[in-house]
Short mmCIF file of C-alpha atoms in Angstrom, two decimals:
data_model
loop_
_atom_site.label_atom_id
_atom_site.label_comp_id
_atom_site.label_asym_id
_atom_site.label_seq_id
_atom_site.Cartn_x
_atom_site.Cartn_y
_atom_site.Cartn_z
CA UNK O 1 28.96 -110.28 89.81
CA UNK O 2 27.48 -112.17 86.88
CA UNK O 3 23.87 -112.33 85.73
CA UNK O 4 22.59 -114.53 82.91
CA UNK O 5 19.67 -112.82 81.19
CA UNK O 6 17.47 -113.34 78.15
CA UNK O 7 19.62 -110.83 76.28
CA UNK O 8 23.05 -112.08 77.35
CA UNK O 9 25.55 -112.00 80.19
CA UNK O 10 25.59 -108.93 82.43
CA UNK O 11 28.57 -108.22 84.69
CA UNK O 12 27.77 -106.30 87.86
CA UNK O 13 30.80 -106.62 90.15
CA UNK O 14 33.31 -103.85 90.77
CA UNK O 15 37.00 -104.54 90.07
CA UNK O 16 37.58 -104.82 93.82
CA UNK O 17 34.74 -107.34 94.20
CA UNK O 18 36.06 -109.41 91.30
CA UNK O 19 39.57 -109.39 92.77
CA UNK O 20 38.24 -110.50 96.17
CA UNK O 21 36.18 -113.27 94.57
CA UNK O 22 39.18 -114.49 92.59
CA UNK O 23 41.31 -114.60 95.74
CA UNK O 24 38.58 -116.61 97.44
CA UNK O 25 38.41 -119.02 94.52
CA UNK O 26 42.18 -119.49 94.52
CA UNK O 27 42.09 -120.16 98.25
CA UNK O 28 39.04 -122.43 98.47
CA UNK O 29 38.72 -123.94 94.97
CA UNK O 30 35.10 -122.96 94.53
CA UNK O 31 32.90 -119.88 94.36
CA UNK O 32 29.18 -119.35 94.86
CA UNK O 33 27.39 -117.12 92.34
CA UNK O 34 24.15 -115.91 93.96
CA UNK O 35 21.36 -114.92 91.57
CA UNK O 36 23.29 -116.06 88.51
CA UNK O 37 20.08 -116.62 86.53
CA UNK O 38 17.95 -113.50 86.06
CA UNK O 39 14.34 -114.03 87.31
CA UNK O 40 12.57 -113.75 83.90
CA UNK O 41 14.99 -116.28 82.37
CA UNK O 42 14.66 -118.52 85.43
CA UNK O 43 10.85 -118.60 85.11
CA UNK O 44 11.18 -119.76 81.50
CA UNK O 45 13.79 -122.40 82.36
CA UNK O 46 11.72 -123.84 85.20
CA UNK O 47 8.68 -124.06 82.92
CA UNK O 48 10.80 -125.89 80.34
CA UNK O 49 12.07 -128.22 83.07
CA UNK O 50 8.48 -129.03 84.00
CA UNK O 51 7.86 -130.16 80.40
CA UNK O 52 11.16 -132.00 79.90
CA UNK O 53 11.33 -135.76 79.81
CA UNK O 54 13.87 -137.40 82.13
CA UNK O 55 15.43 -140.84 81.72
CA UNK O 56 17.69 -142.82 84.01
CA UNK O 57 21.38 -142.45 83.22
CA UNK O 58 24.09 -144.68 84.64
CA UNK O 59 27.62 -143.26 84.82
CA UNK O 60 29.80 -146.35 84.97
CA UNK O 61 31.78 -146.32 88.19
CA UNK O 62 30.39 -142.93 89.26
CA UNK O 63 26.65 -142.87 89.85
CA UNK O 64 23.03 -143.02 88.76
CA UNK O 65 20.79 -140.04 87.99
CA UNK O 66 17.87 -138.87 85.91
CA UNK O 67 18.94 -136.89 82.84
CA UNK O 68 16.76 -134.54 80.78
CA UNK O 69 16.39 -135.42 77.13
CA UNK O 70 17.85 -132.87 74.68
CA UNK O 71 15.27 -130.23 73.90
CA UNK O 72 14.28 -126.62 74.58
CA UNK O 73 15.58 -126.70 78.14
CA UNK O 74 19.09 -127.95 77.42
CA UNK O 75 19.26 -125.98 74.17
CA UNK O 76 18.39 -122.70 75.88
CA UNK O 77 20.88 -123.30 78.69
CA UNK O 78 23.63 -124.22 76.29
CA UNK O 79 23.13 -121.04 74.27
CA UNK O 80 23.07 -118.90 77.42
CA UNK O 81 26.24 -120.52 78.77
CA UNK O 82 28.19 -120.24 75.52
CA UNK O 83 28.32 -116.46 75.65
CA UNK O 84 31.86 -115.05 75.15
CA UNK O 85 31.06 -112.44 77.81
CA UNK O 86 30.41 -115.26 80.30
CA UNK O 87 33.66 -116.96 79.28
CA UNK O 88 35.59 -113.76 79.98
CA UNK O 89 33.88 -113.33 83.35
CA UNK O 90 34.72 -116.89 84.40
CA UNK O 91 38.34 -116.38 83.40
CA UNK O 92 38.49 -113.17 85.44
CA UNK O 93 37.04 -114.95 88.50
CA UNK O 94 39.17 -118.09 88.30
CA UNK O 95 42.23 -117.43 86.14
CA UNK O 96 41.40 -120.54 84.13
CA UNK O 97 42.53 -119.06 80.81
CA UNK O 98 40.59 -118.76 77.54
CA UNK O 99 37.35 -120.77 77.33
CA UNK O 100 36.27 -122.36 74.06
CA UNK O 101 32.86 -123.74 74.98
CA UNK O 102 30.54 -124.86 77.73
CA UNK O 103 28.99 -128.31 77.67
CA UNK O 104 26.43 -129.52 80.18
CA UNK O 105 23.30 -131.47 81.00
CA UNK O 106 20.22 -131.11 83.20
CA UNK O 107 20.15 -133.88 85.78
CA UNK O 108 18.02 -134.83 88.77
CA UNK O 109 18.78 -136.76 91.95
CA UNK O 110 15.63 -137.99 93.64
CA UNK O 111 15.47 -139.23 97.24
CA UNK O 112 14.64 -142.92 97.77
CA UNK O 113 15.24 -143.64 94.04
CA UNK O 114 18.71 -145.15 94.36
CA UNK O 115 20.38 -142.13 92.79
CA UNK O 116 23.93 -141.36 93.92
CA UNK O 117 27.19 -139.71 92.95
CA UNK O 118 30.68 -141.05 93.77
CA UNK O 119 34.02 -139.31 94.11
CA UNK O 120 35.46 -138.34 90.73
CA UNK O 121 37.61 -135.65 89.13
CA UNK O 122 35.99 -134.80 85.73
CA UNK O 123 39.56 -134.33 84.43
CA UNK O 124 39.85 -134.71 80.65
CA UNK O 125 38.44 -133.23 77.45
CA UNK O 126 40.15 -129.89 78.20
CA UNK O 127 37.79 -129.18 81.11
CA UNK O 128 38.76 -126.15 83.16
CA UNK O 129 35.96 -125.15 85.53
CA UNK O 130 32.73 -126.91 86.54
CA UNK O 131 29.43 -125.08 86.91
CA UNK O 132 26.23 -126.19 88.67
CA UNK O 133 23.02 -124.11 88.62
CA UNK O 134 20.16 -125.00 90.95
CA UNK O 135 16.97 -125.57 88.92
CA UNK O 136 14.96 -127.24 91.67
CA UNK O 137 11.30 -126.20 92.00
CA UNK O 138 11.04 -127.21 95.65
CA UNK O 139 13.58 -127.01 98.50
CA UNK O 140 15.59 -130.22 98.73
CA UNK O 141 17.56 -131.67 101.61
CA UNK O 142 21.12 -132.95 101.41
CA UNK O 143 22.78 -132.84 98.00
CA UNK O 144 25.84 -130.92 99.18
CA UNK O 145 28.80 -130.50 96.84
CA UNK O 146 31.76 -132.10 98.61
CA UNK O 147 35.39 -131.50 97.65
CA UNK O 148 38.54 -133.31 98.87
CA UNK O 149 42.10 -133.88 97.76
CA UNK O 150 42.76 -137.00 95.69
CA UNK O 151 45.27 -138.29 98.25
CA UNK O 152 43.12 -137.79 101.36
CA UNK O 153 39.68 -138.82 102.63
CA UNK O 154 39.34 -135.54 104.52
CA UNK O 155 36.58 -133.35 103.06
CA UNK O 156 37.92 -129.85 102.44
CA UNK O 157 34.60 -128.18 101.59
CA UNK O 158 30.89 -128.91 101.75
CA UNK O 159 28.97 -126.42 99.64
CA UNK O 160 25.20 -125.97 99.89
CA UNK O 161 23.37 -124.35 96.97
CA UNK O 162 19.73 -124.28 98.12
CA UNK O 163 18.42 -121.22 96.25
CA UNK O 164 16.92 -121.75 92.80
CA UNK O 165 18.87 -119.79 90.20
CA UNK O 166 22.05 -119.63 92.28
CA UNK O 167 25.19 -121.39 91.06
CA UNK O 168 28.53 -122.79 92.15
CA UNK O 169 31.71 -122.95 90.11
CA UNK O 170 34.66 -125.09 91.16
CA UNK O 171 38.11 -126.11 89.97
CA UNK O 172 38.75 -129.19 87.81
CA UNK O 173 42.22 -130.53 88.65
CA UNK O 174 43.85 -133.98 88.97
CA UNK O 175 44.71 -133.24 92.61
CA UNK O 176 41.04 -132.91 93.63
CA UNK O 177 37.91 -135.04 93.73
CA UNK O 178 34.28 -134.04 94.18
CA UNK O 179 30.83 -135.55 94.50
CA UNK O 180 27.24 -134.56 95.26
CA UNK O 181 26.04 -135.97 98.56
CA UNK O 182 22.87 -138.02 98.98
CA UNK O 183 19.59 -136.14 98.51
CA UNK O 184 17.13 -136.76 101.33
CA UNK O 185 13.71 -135.44 102.27
CA UNK O 186 10.72 -135.23 99.93
CA UNK O 187 11.91 -133.28 96.88
CA UNK O 188 14.53 -133.96 94.18
CA UNK O 189 17.57 -131.89 93.40
CA UNK O 190 17.60 -130.65 89.80
CA UNK O 191 20.59 -128.85 88.30
CA UNK O 192 22.17 -127.73 85.06
CA UNK O 193 25.76 -128.89 85.38
CA UNK O 194 28.77 -129.07 83.11
CA UNK O 195 32.17 -127.68 82.27
CA UNK O 196 33.85 -124.69 80.74
CA UNK O 197 36.33 -126.26 78.32
CA UNK O 198 39.43 -124.80 76.68
CA UNK O 199 38.57 -126.64 73.45
CA UNK O 200 36.74 -126.96 71.13
CA UNK O 201 35.08 -123.69 70.25
CA UNK O 202 31.32 -123.85 70.53
CA UNK O 203 30.81 -123.70 66.77
CA UNK O 204 33.14 -126.68 66.30
CA UNK O 205 31.32 -128.58 69.03
CA UNK O 206 28.01 -128.07 67.20
CA UNK O 207 29.54 -129.13 63.87
CA UNK O 208 30.90 -132.32 65.45
CA UNK O 209 27.47 -133.14 66.82
CA UNK O 210 25.80 -132.62 63.45
CA UNK O 211 28.40 -134.79 61.76
CA UNK O 212 28.15 -137.67 64.24
CA UNK O 213 25.76 -140.51 63.39
CA UNK O 214 22.60 -140.72 65.49
#
């Protein structure tokens, strides 16, 4: 229903398909987006990921991961994901309301490296919907997105996203928690992940970054 290409966002779903997807999102709280990244763009992104430098990042009280340094990879993804046409498509699929910007990072969870993710909500900073795109070169094991209610230990959903270029979107809400399960096997799990936010607008986000001291 959505394809991210080198020339912008392309919408392919029929009105009936979009309505069915929205009903599924409202019912389950998440939605898989197969083939979100167009193959030519995906080839370029994977090549950029191969060249990117990763450093360990500790999220206090949440987890430990490898995070890609800002550069061509994150810059390209941020431009692609801050397309007003994509914002409109996400609103149509989720009913989240107007989107001002998308903000994300490329991260990696490697098996046997002590990387982990704990239950958290991501609520705050006007976040509406989370997005995770699989950018893994090799098939990984584990690493399922898990979703539960904040007041229960029962897992409502376990979402696998094993195909490179596919994506998952899911609801950000105080009543829910999510985490990425442990990655096992031989290969790491690499993803572009972040949030569609109601505010600020992307231009204002860039201005704030330029104005902040380094």
